[in-house]
XYZ file of C-alpha atoms in Angstrom:
261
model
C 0.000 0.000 0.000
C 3.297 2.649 0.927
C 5.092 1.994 -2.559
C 1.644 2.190 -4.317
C 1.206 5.877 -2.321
C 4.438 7.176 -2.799
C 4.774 6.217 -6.851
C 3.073 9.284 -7.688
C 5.623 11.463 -5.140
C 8.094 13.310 -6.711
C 11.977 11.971 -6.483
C 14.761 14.330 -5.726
C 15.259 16.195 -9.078
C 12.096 15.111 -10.519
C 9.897 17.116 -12.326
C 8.060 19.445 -9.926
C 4.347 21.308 -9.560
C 4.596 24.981 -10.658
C 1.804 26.609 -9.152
C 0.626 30.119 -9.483
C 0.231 32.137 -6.438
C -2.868 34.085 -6.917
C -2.707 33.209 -10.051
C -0.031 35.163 -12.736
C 0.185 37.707 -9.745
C 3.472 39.319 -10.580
C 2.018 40.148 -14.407
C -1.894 40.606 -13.192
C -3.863 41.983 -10.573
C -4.128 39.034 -8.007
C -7.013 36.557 -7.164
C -8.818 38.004 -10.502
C -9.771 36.069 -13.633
C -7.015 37.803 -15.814
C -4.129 36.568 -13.457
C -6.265 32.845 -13.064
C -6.288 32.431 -17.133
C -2.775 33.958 -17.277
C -1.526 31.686 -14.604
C -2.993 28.763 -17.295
C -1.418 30.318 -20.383
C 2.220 30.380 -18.971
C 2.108 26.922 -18.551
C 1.170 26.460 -14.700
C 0.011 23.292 -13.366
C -2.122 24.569 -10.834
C -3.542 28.039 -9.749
C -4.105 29.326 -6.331
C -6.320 31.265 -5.094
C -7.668 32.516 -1.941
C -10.935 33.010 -0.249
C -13.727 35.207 1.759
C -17.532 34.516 1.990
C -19.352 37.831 1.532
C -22.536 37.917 4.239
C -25.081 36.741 1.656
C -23.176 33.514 1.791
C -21.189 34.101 -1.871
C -17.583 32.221 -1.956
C -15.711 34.943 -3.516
C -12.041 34.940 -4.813
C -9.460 37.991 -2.733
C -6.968 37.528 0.518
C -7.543 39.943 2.427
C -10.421 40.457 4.887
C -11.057 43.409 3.467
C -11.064 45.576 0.279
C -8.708 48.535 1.260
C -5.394 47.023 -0.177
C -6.742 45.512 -3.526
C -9.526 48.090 -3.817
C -9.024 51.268 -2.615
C -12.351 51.084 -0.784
C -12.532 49.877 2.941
C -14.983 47.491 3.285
C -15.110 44.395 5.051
C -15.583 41.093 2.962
C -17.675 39.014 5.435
C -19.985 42.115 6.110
C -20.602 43.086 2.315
C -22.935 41.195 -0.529
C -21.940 40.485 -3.393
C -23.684 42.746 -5.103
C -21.247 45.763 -3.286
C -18.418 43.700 -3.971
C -18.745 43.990 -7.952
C -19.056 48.048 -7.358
C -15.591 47.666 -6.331
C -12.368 47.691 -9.024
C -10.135 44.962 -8.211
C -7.482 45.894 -10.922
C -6.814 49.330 -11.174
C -3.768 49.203 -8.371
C -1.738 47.213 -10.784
C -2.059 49.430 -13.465
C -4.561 51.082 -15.820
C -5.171 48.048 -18.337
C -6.890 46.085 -15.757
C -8.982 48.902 -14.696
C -13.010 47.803 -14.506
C -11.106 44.200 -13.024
C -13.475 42.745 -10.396
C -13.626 40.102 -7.898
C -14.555 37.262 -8.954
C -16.660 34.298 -7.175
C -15.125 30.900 -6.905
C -17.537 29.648 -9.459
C -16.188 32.056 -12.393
C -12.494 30.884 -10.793
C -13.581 27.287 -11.375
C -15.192 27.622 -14.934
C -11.430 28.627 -16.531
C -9.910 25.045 -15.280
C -8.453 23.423 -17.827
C -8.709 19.050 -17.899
C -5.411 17.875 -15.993
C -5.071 21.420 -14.145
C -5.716 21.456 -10.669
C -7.266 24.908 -8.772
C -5.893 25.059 -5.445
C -8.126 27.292 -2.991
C -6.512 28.153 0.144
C -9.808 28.810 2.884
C -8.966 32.329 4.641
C -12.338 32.992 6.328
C -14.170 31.004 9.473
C -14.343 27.253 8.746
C -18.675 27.335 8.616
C -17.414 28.369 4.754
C -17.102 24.446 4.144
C -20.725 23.574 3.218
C -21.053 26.289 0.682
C -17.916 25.711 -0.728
C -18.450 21.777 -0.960
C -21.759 22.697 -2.532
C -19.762 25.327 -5.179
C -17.185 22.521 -5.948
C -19.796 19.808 -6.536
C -21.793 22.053 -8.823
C -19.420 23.350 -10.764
C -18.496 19.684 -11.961
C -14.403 20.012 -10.750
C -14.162 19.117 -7.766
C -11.728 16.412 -8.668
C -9.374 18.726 -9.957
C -9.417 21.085 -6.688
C -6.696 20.722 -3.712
C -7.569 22.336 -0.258
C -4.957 24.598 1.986
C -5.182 26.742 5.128
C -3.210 27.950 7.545
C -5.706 27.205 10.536
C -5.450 23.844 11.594
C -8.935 22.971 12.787
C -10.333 24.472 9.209
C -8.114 21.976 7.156
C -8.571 19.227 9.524
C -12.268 19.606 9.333
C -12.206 19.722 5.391
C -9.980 17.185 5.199
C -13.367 15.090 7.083
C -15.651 16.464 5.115
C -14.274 16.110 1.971
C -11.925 13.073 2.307
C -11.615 12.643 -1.459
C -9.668 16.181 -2.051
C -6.559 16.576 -1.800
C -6.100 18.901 1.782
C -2.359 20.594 2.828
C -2.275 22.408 6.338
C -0.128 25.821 5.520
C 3.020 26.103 7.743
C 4.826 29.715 8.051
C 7.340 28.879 10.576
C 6.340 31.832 12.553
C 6.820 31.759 16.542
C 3.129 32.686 16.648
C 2.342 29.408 14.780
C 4.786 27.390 16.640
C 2.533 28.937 20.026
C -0.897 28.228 18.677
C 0.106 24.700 18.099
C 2.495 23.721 20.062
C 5.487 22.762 17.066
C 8.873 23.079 18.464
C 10.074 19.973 15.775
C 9.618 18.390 12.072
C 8.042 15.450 14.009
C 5.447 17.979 15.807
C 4.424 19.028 12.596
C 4.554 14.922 11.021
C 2.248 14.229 13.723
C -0.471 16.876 13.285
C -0.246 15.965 9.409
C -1.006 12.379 10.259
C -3.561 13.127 12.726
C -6.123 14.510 10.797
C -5.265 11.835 7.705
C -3.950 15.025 5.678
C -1.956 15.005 2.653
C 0.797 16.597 3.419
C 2.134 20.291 4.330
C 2.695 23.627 2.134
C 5.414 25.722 3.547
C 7.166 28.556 3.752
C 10.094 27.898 1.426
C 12.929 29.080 3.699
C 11.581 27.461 7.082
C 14.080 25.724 8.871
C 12.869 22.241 8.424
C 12.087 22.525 4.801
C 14.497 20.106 3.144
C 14.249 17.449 5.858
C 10.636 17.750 5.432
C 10.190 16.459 2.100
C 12.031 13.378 2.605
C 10.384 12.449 5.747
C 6.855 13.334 4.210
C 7.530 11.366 1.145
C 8.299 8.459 3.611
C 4.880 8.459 4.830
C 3.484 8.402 1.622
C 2.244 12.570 1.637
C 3.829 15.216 -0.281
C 5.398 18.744 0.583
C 4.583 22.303 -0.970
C 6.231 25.564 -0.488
C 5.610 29.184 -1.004
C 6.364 31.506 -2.375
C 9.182 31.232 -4.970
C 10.377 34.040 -7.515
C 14.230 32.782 -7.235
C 15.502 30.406 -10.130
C 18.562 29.270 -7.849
C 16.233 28.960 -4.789
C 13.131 27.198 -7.301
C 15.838 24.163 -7.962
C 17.437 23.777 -4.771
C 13.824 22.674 -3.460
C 12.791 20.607 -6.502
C 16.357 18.892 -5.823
C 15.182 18.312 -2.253
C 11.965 16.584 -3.870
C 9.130 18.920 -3.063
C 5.847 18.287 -5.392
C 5.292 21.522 -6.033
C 6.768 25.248 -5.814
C 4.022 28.256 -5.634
C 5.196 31.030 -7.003
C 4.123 34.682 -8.891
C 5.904 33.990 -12.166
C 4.906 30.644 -13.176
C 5.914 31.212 -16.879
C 9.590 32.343 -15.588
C 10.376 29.547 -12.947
C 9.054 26.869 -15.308
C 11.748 28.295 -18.224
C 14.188 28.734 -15.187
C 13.287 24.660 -14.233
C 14.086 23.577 -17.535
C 17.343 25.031 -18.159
């Protein structure tokens, strides 16, 4: 059962996962459907994106919790409809070709996967998201092609139990409040929380200190390691030599060329 798990884990040097962080975010405005279809023309094998639910229960594509940063206008995600939210332009801060850009819901997200893509959607709001967003992913006919992350624990544990089909990564910054909150002061702390709630595997922070030991001792138990966020060629093929399955990163056309060289 072990060598039939791990055959599909990548080997150190193998080919690796490029997957694009908010979509083409370093070329388009993030978490919008220009960078999601860019992030598919240059060549990415999966897309991220992050979500909010607005209050009339809408799954809606941004990372923030609210609308200043991306927007210009302070608002609140969790305490707007949607209808507000599509007032609002989502693209004019990265320049004025994407001005009239506007967040988009996870169902226009999903409708631009390609077949053999995968969309991963990394769950930023309250964990009572997960019956709305099981019911987008089953209607939108994809949800074999989506992968689950978060950084709270209990969310991706408890999507990980709801949805035990999908693919579900708990998202690990290294940070001291992290290591606080849940009580990691080793690899193995963070092994055992991973195998506790029957996840997948972990999506780090590319420079945490662990990171290399990780994907060997992940791959061992049959689950897989991510990392985030990658812009460096040098740094991009240090980890896929280290045997991560996949490298997030904002130029997915770039580190794929860099890969290859």
């Amino acid at each position: 059962m072990l060598a039939a798990a791990l055959a599909w884990l990548p080997l150190s040097g193998a080919a690796v996962e490029i997957v694009a962080h908010r979509g083409a975010s370093y070329d388009a405005p993030e978490n919008t459907l220009p960078a999601v279809e860019l992030g598919w023309e240059q060549g990415a094998d999966a897309v991220e994106v992050d979500i909010h639910q607005t209050s009339d229960g809408n799954v809606v594509a941004i990372h923030d919790r609210d609308t200043r940063r991306v927007t210009g206008k302070l608002g609140v995600v969790a305490e707007m409809r949607l209808d507000q939210l599509l007032l609002l332009d989502a693209g004019a801060w990265k320049g004025a070709q994407w001005s009239g850009t506007r967040i988009p819901t996870l169902e226009q997200v999903l409708e631009t996967v390609l077949p053999g893509k995968t969309l991963v959607v990394e769950i930023k709001c309250p964990r009572d998201v997960l019956p709305e967003l099981e019911r987008v992913l089953d209607a939108s006919g994809k949800r074999e092609q989506v992968m689950l992350i978060a950084f709270d624990y209990d969310t991706i544990s408890e999507a990980k139990q709801r949805m035990p089909d999908r693919p579900c990564y708990w998202l690990y910054g290294f940070s001291e409040s992290e290591a606080a909150t849940y009580a990691v002061r080793s690899q193995d702390d963070l092994l055992e929380r991973v195998q506790r709630a029957a996840l997948d595997g972990l999506d780090v922070r590319h420079s945490g200190p662990w990171t290399a030991g990780l994907a060997d001792a992940l791959r061992k138990l049959g689950k897989a390691l991510y990392v985030y966020t990658v812009n460096d060629a040098e740094q991009a093929r240090r980890l896929r030599d280290v045997g991560v399955a996949g490298i997030t990163t904002d130029r997915p056309a770039f580190l794929r060329k860099a890969l290859a060289e």
